[in-house]
GROMACS .gro file of C-alpha atoms in nm:
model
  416
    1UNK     CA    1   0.495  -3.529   2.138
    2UNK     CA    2   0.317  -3.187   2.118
    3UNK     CA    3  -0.057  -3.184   2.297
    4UNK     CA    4  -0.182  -2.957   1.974
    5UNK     CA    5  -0.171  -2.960   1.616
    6UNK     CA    6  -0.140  -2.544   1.620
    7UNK     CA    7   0.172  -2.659   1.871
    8UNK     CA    8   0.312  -2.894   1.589
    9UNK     CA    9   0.248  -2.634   1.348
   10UNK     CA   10   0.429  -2.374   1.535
   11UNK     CA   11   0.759  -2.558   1.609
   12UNK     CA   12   0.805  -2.719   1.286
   13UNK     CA   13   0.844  -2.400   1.095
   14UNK     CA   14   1.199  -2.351   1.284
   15UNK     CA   15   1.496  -2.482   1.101
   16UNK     CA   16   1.353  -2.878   1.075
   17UNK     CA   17   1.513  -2.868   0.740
   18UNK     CA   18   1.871  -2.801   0.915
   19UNK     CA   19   2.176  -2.766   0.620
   20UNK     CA   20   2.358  -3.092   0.557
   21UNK     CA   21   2.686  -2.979   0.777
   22UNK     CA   22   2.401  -2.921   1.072
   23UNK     CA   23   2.430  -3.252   1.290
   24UNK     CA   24   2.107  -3.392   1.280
   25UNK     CA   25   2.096  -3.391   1.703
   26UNK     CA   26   2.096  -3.019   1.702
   27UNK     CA   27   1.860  -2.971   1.383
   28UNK     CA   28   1.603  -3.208   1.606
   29UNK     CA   29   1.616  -2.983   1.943
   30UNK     CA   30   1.556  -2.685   1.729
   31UNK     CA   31   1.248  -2.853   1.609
   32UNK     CA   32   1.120  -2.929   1.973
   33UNK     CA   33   1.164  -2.632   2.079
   34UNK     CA   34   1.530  -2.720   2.301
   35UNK     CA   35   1.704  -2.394   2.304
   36UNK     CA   36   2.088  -2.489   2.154
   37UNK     CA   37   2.327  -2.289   2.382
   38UNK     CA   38   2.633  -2.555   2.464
   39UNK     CA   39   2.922  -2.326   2.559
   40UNK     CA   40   3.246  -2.522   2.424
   41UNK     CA   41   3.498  -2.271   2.563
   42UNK     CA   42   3.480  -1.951   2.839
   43UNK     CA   43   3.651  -1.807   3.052
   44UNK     CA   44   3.542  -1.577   3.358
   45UNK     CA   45   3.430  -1.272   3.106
   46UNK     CA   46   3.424  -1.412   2.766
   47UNK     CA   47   3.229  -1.751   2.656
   48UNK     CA   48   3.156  -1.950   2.306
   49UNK     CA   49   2.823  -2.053   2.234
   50UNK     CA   50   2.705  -2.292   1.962
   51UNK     CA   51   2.473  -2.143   1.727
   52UNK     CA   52   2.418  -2.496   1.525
   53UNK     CA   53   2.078  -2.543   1.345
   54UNK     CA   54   2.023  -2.169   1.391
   55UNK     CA   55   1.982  -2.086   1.049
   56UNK     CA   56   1.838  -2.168   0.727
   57UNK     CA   57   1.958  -1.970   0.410
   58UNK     CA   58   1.850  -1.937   0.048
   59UNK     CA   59   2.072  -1.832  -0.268
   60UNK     CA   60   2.356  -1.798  -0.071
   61UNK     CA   61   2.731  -1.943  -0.094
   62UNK     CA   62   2.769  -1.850   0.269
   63UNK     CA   63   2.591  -1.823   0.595
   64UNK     CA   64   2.597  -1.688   0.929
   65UNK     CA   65   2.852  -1.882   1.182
   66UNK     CA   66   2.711  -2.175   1.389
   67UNK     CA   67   2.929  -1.991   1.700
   68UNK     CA   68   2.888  -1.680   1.892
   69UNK     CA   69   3.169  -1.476   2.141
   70UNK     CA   70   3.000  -1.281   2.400
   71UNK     CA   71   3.159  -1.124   2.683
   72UNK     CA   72   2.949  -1.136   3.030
   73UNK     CA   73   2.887  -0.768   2.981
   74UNK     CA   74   2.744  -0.787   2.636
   75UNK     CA   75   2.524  -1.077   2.719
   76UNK     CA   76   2.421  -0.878   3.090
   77UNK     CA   77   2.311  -0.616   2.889
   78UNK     CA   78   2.091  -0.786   2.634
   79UNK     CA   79   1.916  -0.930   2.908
   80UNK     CA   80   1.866  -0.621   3.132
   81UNK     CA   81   1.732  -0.474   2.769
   82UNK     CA   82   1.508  -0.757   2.684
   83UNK     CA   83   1.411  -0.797   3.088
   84UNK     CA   84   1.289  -0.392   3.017
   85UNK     CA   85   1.116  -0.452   2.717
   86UNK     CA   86   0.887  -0.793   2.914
   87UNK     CA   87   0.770  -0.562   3.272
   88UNK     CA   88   0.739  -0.246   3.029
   89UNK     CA   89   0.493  -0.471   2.769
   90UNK     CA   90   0.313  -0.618   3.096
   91UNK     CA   91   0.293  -0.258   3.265
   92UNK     CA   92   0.113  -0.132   2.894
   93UNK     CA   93  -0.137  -0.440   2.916
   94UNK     CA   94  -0.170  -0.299   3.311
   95UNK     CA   95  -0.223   0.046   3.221
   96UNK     CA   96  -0.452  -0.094   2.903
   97UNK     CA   97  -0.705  -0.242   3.137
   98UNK     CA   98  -0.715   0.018   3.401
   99UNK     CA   99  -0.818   0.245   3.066
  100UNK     CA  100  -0.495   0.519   3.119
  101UNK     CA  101  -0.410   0.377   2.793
  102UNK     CA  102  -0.638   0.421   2.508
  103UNK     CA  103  -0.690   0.347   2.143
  104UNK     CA  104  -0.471   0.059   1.953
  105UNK     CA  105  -0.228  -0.099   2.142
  106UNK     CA  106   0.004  -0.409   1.991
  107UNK     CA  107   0.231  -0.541   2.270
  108UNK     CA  108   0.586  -0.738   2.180
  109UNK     CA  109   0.654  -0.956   2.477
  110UNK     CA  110   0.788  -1.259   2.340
  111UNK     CA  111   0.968  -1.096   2.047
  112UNK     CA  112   1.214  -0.928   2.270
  113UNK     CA  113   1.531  -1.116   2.126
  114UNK     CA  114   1.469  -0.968   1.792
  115UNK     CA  115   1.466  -0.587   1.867
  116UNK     CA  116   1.787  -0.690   2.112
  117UNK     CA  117   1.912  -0.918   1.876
  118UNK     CA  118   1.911  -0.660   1.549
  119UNK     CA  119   1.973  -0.324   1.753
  120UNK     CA  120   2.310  -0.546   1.909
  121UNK     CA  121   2.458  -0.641   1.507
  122UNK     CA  122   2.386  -0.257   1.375
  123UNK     CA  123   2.537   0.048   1.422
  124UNK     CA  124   2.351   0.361   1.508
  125UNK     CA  125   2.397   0.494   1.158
  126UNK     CA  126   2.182   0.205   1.022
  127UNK     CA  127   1.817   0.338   0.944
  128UNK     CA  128   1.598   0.120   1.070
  129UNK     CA  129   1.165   0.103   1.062
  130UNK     CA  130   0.909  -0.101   1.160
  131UNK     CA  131   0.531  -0.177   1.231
  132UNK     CA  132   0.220  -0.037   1.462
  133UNK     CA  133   0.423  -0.304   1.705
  134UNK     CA  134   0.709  -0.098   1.779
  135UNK     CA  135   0.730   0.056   2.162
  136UNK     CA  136   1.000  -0.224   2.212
  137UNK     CA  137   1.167  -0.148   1.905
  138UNK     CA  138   1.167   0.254   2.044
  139UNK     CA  139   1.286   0.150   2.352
  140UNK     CA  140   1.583   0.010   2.192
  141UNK     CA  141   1.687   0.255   1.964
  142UNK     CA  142   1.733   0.561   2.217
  143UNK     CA  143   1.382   0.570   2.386
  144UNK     CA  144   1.288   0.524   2.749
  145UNK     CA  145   1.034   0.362   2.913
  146UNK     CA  146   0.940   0.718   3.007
  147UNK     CA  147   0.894   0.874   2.659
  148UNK     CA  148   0.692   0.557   2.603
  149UNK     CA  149   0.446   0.537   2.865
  150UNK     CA  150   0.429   0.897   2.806
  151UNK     CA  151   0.339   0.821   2.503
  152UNK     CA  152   0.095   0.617   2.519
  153UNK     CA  153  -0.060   0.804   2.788
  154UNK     CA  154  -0.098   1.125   2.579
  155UNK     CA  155   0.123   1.299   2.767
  156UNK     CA  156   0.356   1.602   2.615
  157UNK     CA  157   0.653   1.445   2.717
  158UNK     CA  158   0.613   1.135   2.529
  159UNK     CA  159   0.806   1.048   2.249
  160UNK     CA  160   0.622   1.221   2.006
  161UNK     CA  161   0.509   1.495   2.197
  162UNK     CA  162   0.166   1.302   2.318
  163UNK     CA  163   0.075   1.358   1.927
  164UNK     CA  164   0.175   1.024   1.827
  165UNK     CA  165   0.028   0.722   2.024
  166UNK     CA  166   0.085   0.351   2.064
  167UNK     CA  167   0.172   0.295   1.634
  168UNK     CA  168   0.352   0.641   1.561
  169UNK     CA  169   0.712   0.633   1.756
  170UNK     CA  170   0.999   0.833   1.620
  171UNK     CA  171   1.291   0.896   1.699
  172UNK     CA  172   1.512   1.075   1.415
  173UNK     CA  173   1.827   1.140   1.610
  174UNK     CA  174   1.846   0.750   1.703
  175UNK     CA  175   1.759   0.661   1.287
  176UNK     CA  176   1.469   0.491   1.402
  177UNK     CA  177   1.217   0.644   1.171
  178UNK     CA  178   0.899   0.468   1.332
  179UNK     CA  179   0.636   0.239   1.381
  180UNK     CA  180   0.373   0.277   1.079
  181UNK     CA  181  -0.003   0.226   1.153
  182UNK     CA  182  -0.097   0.085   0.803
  183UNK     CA  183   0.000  -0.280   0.740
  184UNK     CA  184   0.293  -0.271   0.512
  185UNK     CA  185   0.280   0.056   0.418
  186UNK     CA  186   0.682   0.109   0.633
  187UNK     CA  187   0.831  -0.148   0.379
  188UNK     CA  188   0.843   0.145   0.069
  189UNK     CA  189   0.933   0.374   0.304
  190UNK     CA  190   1.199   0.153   0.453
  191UNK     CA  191   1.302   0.116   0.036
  192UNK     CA  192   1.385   0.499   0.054
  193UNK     CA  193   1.606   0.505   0.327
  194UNK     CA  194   1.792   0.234   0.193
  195UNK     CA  195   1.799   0.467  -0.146
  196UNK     CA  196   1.942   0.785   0.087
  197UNK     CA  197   2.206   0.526   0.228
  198UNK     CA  198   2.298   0.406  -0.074
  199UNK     CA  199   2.308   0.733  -0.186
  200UNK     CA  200   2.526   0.904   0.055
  201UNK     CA  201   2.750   0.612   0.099
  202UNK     CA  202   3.147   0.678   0.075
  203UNK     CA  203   3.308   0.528  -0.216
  204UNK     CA  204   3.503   0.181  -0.149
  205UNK     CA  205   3.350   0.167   0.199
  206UNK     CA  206   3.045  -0.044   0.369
  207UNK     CA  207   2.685   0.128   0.343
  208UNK     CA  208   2.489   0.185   0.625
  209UNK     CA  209   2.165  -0.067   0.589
  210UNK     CA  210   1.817   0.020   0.616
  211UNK     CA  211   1.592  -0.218   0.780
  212UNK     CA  212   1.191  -0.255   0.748
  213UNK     CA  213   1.002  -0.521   0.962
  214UNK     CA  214   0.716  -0.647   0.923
  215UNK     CA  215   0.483  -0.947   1.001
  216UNK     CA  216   0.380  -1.256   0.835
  217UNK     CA  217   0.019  -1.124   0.755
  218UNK     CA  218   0.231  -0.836   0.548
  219UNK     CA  219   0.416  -1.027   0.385
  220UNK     CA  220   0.171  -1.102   0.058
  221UNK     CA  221   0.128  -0.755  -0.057
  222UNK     CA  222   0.171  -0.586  -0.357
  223UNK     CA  223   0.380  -0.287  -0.220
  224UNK     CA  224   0.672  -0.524  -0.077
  225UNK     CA  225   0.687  -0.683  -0.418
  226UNK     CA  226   0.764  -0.326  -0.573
  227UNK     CA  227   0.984  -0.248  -0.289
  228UNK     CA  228   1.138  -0.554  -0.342
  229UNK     CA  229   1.215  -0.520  -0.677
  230UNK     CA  230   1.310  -0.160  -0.703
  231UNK     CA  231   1.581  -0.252  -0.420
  232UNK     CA  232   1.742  -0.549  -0.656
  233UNK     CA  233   1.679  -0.338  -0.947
  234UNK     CA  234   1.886  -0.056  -0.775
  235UNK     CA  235   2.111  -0.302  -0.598
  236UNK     CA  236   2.044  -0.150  -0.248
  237UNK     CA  237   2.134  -0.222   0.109
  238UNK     CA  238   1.779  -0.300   0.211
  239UNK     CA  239   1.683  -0.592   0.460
  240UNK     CA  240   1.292  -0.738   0.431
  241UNK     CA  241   1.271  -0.861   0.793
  242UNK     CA  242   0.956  -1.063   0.841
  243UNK     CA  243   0.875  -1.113   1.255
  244UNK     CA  244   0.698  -1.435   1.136
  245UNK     CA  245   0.503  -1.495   1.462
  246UNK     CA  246   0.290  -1.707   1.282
  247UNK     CA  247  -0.024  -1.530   1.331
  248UNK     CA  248  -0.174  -1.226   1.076
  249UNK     CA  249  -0.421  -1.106   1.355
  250UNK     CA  250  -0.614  -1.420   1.398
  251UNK     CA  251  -0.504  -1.652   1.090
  252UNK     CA  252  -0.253  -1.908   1.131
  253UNK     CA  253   0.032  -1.849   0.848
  254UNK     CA  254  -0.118  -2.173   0.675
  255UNK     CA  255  -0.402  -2.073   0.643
  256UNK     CA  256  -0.350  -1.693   0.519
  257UNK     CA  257  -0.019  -1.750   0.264
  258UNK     CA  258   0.030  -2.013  -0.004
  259UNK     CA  259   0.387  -1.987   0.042
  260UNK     CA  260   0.543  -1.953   0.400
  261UNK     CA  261   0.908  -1.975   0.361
  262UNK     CA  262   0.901  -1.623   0.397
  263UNK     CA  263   1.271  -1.619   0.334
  264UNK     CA  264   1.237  -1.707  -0.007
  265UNK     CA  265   0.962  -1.472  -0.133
  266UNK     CA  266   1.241  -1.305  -0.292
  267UNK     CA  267   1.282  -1.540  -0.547
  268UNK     CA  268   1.654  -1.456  -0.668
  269UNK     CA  269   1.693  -1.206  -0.378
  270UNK     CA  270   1.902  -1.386  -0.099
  271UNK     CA  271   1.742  -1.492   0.220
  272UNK     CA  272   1.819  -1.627   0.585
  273UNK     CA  273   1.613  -1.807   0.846
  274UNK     CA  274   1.694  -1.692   1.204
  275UNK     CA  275   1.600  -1.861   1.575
  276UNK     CA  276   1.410  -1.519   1.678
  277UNK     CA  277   1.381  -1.672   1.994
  278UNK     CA  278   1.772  -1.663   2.059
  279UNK     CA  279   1.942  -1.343   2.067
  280UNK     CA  280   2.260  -1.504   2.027
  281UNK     CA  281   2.102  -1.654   1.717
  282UNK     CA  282   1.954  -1.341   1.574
  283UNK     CA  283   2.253  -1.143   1.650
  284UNK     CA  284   2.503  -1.299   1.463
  285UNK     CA  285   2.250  -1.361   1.198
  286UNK     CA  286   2.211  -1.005   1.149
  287UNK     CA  287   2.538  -0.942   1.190
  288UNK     CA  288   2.606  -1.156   0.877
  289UNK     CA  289   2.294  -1.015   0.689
  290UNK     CA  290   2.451  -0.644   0.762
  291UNK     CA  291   2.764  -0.747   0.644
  292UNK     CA  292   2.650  -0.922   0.297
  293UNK     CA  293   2.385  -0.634   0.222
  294UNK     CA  294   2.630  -0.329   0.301
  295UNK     CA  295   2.874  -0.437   0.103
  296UNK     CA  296   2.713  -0.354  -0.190
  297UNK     CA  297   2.539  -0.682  -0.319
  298UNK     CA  298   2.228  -0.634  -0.302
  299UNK     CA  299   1.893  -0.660  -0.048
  300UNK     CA  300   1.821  -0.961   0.170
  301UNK     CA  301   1.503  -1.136   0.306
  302UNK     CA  302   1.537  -1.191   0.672
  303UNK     CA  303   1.226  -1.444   0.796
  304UNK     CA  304   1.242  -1.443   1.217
  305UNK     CA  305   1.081  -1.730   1.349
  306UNK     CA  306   0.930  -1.588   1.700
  307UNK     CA  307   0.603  -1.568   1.907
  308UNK     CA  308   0.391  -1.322   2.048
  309UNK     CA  309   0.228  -1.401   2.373
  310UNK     CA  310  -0.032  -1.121   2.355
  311UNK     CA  311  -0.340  -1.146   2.100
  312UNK     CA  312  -0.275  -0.948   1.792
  313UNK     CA  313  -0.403  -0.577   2.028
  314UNK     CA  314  -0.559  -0.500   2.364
  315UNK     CA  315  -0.885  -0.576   2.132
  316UNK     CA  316  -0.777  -0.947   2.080
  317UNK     CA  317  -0.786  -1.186   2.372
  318UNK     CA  318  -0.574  -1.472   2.188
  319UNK     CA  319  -0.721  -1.764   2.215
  320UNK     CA  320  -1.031  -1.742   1.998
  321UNK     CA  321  -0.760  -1.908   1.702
  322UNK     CA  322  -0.503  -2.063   1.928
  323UNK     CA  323  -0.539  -2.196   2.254
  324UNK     CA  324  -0.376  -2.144   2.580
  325UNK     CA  325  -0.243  -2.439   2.587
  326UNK     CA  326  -0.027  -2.344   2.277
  327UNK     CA  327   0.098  -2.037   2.474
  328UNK     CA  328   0.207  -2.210   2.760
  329UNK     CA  329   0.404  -2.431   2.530
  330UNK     CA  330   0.581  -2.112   2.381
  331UNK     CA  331   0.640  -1.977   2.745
  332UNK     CA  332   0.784  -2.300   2.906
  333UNK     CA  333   1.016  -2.436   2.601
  334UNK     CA  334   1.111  -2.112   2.400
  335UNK     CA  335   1.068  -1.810   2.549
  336UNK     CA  336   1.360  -1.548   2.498
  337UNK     CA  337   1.446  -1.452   2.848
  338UNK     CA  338   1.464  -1.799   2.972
  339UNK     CA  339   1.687  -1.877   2.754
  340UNK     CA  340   1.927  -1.588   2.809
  341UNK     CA  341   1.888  -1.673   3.257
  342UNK     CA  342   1.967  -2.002   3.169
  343UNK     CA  343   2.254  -1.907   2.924
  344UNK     CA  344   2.415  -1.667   3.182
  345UNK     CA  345   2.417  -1.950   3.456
  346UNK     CA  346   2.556  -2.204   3.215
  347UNK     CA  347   2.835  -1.959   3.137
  348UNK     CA  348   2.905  -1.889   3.433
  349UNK     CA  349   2.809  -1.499   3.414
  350UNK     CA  350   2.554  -1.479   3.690
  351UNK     CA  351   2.371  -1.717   3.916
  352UNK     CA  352   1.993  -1.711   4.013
  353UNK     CA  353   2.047  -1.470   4.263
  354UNK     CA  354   2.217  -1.239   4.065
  355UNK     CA  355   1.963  -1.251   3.812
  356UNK     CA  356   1.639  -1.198   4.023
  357UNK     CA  357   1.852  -0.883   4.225
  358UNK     CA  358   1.906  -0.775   3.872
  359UNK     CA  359   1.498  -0.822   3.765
  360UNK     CA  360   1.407  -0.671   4.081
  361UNK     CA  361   1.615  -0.401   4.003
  362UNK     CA  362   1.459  -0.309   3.667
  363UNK     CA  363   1.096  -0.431   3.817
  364UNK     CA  364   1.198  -0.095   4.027
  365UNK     CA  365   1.288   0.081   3.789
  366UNK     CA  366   1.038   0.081   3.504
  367UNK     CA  367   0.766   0.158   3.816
  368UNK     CA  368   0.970   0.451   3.893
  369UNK     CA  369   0.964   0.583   3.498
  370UNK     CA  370   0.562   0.493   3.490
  371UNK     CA  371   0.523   0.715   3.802
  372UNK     CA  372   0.717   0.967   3.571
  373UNK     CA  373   0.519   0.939   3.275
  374UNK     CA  374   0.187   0.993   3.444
  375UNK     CA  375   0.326   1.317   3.572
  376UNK     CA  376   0.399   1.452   3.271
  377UNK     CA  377   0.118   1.707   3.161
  378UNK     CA  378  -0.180   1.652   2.856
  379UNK     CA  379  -0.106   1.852   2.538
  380UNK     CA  380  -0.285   2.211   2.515
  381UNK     CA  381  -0.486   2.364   2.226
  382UNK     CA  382  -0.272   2.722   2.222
  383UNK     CA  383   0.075   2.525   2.303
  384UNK     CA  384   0.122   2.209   2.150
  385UNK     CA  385  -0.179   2.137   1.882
  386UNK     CA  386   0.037   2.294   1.564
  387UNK     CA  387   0.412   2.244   1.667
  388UNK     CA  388   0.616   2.032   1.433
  389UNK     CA  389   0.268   2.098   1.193
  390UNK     CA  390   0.415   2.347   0.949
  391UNK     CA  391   0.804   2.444   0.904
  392UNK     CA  392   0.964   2.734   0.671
  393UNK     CA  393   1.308   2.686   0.780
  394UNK     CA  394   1.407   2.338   0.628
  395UNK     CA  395   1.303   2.117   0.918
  396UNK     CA  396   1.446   2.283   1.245
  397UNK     CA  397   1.216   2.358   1.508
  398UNK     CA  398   0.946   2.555   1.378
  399UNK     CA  399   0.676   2.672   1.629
  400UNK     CA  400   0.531   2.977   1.497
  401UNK     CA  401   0.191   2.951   1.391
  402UNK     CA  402   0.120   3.018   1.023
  403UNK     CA  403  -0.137   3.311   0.970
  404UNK     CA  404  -0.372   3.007   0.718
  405UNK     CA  405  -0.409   2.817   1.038
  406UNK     CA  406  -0.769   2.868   1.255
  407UNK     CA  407  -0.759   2.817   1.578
  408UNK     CA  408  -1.083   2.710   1.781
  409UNK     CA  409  -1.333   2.927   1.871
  410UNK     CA  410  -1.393   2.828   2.223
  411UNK     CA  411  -1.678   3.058   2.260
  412UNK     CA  412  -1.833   2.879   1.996
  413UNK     CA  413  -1.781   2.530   2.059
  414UNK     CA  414  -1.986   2.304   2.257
  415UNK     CA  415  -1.811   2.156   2.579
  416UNK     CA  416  -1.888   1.804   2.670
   0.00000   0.00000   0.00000
C-alpha cells in the first residue's frame, strides 16, 4: 500500500481510530491519506463540506461538527493566504541559498492550513504565540511579506526593526506576541497571556483564548507540564497546540516520545485531534476548541496532525531520517493547497484557470514585496542599536538614549 515504513508511520497517526458514529469509509481515506471534502449541498456562493473522520477527541461529551459552511469568498481567501505563505517559504529557502538570508531559518510550507486554519476560527483579540517556526504565523496575524523578508534580511523595516531575525517576530498590535527561539520556552509564556485574558475578561461573557504552539519534539518537557497544570489549576482559557509534524529535528515521534497521542498528554485536561492538512478541518476544529475553552471550562490540548516539507532549518537537508520518497508521498496525497484547488473546483468556486490567474497573481506579488524588502536600509549604530532597549514612560516609544549606556568608540575599534 505505502512504498515506506516512515510512509506507514506517517499516515496512520491521522484519525485511524475514527469515533464509532464516523462511517468506517471515511475513517479509511483519512488513513490513506484521501482528503474528505464531499460537498452535499451549495449553491453559487455558499457550499457544505463534510468534515467526517476529521477529528479525534479525548474527555469530551462533545466534539467539533463533521460539516463545514463556507462561502466562495471565505474559502478564496484562505487559499490566496495559504498560496502567500507556500511562494513566500520557497522565496526564504531562495534567498537562504543565495546567502541574503543568514543565521537560523525554519520554513512552514506544508503547515500552511494550520496558521490559516486557527487565525480563520479566532478573533483578533485572541493572544496567540508560537515557535522559532513562525514567519507564516506573522504573516497571518497582520504581517506582510515585506516586514518579513525585511526581516530576515536585517533590514530596519522589518518586523522587528531588523533586530529580531528569522525566530523573534512580533507583532503586539495584531496579539501575536511571537515566535520564541528556545524550544518550549513560548508555552509558559503563552500560560500568562491566558492568565491576563482570564483576568481582564467581562463577567458572564466569553474570554478571549490564548494560544501557544509548539512541536512534537516539545512536547515532553517539564515546563509544559507546569504550564499545564497551573492553567487547570487556575481554570484558564489556554490551548496546548502541538504542530505534530512528526519529526523533533531529525527523530521520528516514535522514536523520541513514549507516548504520542499528543492530545492526551493532558491526562484529565480535554483534548482534540485535528486533519492539519485541511483547513476546513482545522477551522472548525478550532472554532469548537475556542468555543469550549472561552467559556470558562478550562484549557484544551490541541494535537495537529501535519507535515513539513523542509528539513527541520536551512542547516537540515531532510532526508538523512526520512527519505524523499516519503515527501513526495506527503506532496502528491495530502498537501494543503491541493486540497483547497481541488475543493474550490468541486464547489464550484473557481476553475483551473481561475486559480493559476489567481497564483500568478500572488507569484507577482510576493516578487514585488521581496524587491521591497531588499530596499529597505541595514540598521545603524547611532540610530537604531538602543531603540525599544530601555523605556521610562510605561512602554510608549522611548528613543532617548539613557546616560548608563556606552556607545562604541569607533576610533578605537578594529574594522574588519
Amino acid at each position: 500500500m505505502f512504498a515506506t515504513k516512515a510512509a506507514s508511520m506517517l499516515l496512520r497517526r491521522f484519525p485511524a481510530a475514527a469515533s464509532s458514529s464516523a462511517p468506517a469509509a471515511a475513517a479509511s481515506a483519512l488513513r490513506n491519506g484521501i482528503a474528505n471534502n464531499m460537498r452535499f449541498m451549495s449553491s453559487d456562493d455558499v457550499a457544505t463540506f463534510d468534515l467526517t473522520g476529521s477529528f479525534e477527541t479525548h474527555n469530551l461529551d462533545t466534539q467539533p461538527n463533521n460539516t463545514i459552511e463556507m462561502t466562495k469568498e471565505e474559502l478564496l481567501s484562505h487559499f490566496e493566504l495559504m498560496y502567500t505563505m507556500r511562494r513566500m517559504e520557497i522565496t526564504c529557502d531562495n534567498e537562504y541559498k543565495s546567502r541574503a538570508i543568514r543565521g537560523f531559518c525554519h520554513l512552514y510550507d506544508g503547515q500552511e492550513a494550520v496558521a490559516t486554519g486557527v487565525n480563520a476560527a479566532f478573533e483578533p483579540e485572541d493572544s496567540w504565540i508560537t515557535s522559532y517556526r513562525c514567519h507564516c504565523t506573522a504573516l497571518a496575524r497582520g504581517g506582510t511579506v515585506a516586514t518579513i523578508l525585511g526581516e530576515l534580511f536585517g533590514n530596519v523595516d522589518g518586523q522587528t526593526k531588523g533586530k529580531g531575525g528569522s525566530m523573534h517576530f512580533y507583532n503586539k498590535a495584531h496579539n501575536f506576541f511571537g515566535g520564541q527561539g528556545i524550544v518550549g520556552a513560548q508555552v509558559p509564556v503563552g500560560l500568562g497571556l491566558a492568565f491576563a485574558n482570564h483576568y481582564n475578561a467581562t463577567p458572564g461573557k466569553p474570554m478571549q483564548v490564548a494560544i501557544a504552539c509548539y512541536g512534537d519534539g516539545a512536547a515532553n518537557q517539564g515546563q509544559i507540564w507546569e504550564s499545564a497544570n497551573m492553567a487547570s489549576l487556575w481554570n484558564l482559557p489556554m490551548i496546548f497546540c502541538i504542530e505534530n509534524n512528526h519529526y523533533g529535528m531529525g527523530t521520528s515521534m516514535d522514536r523520541h516520545s513514549s507516548h504520542s497521542d499528543y492530545y492526551k498528554m493532558g491526562n484529565h485536561i480535554p483534548g482534540v485531534r485535528i486533519d492539519g492538512m485541511n483547513v476546513l478541518a482545522v477551522k472548525e476544529g478550532m472554532r469548537f476548541v475556542k468555543d469550549y475553552v472561552g467559556a470558562g471550562n478550562g484549557p484544551m490540548y490541541v494535537e495537529m496532525m501535519t507535515y513539513r516539507y523542509h528539513g527541520h532549518s536551512m542547516s537540515d537537508p531532510g532526508t538523512t531520517y526520512r527519505n524523499r520518497e516519503e515527501i513526495a508521498l506527503t506532496r502528491s496525497t495530502r498537501d494543503p493547497l491541493e486540497f483547497v484547488k481541488r475543493t474550490l473546483i468541486d464547489a464550484g468556486f473557481a476553475d483551473a484557470e481561475q486559480i493559476k490567474e489567481t497564483e500568478k497573481r500572488i507569484r507577482k506579488d510576493v516578487a514585488a514585496q521581496v524587491k521591497q524588502a531588499k530596499a529597505s536600509p541595514k540598521p545603524t549604530v547611532d540610530k537604531d542599536l538602543f531603540e525599544y532597549v530601555y523605556t521610562t514612560d510605561g512602554g510608549k516609544e522611548q528613543n532617548d538614549y539613557p546616560p548608563h549606556i556606552r556607545m562604541p568608540d569607533f576610533a578605537k575599534s578594529k574594522n574588519f
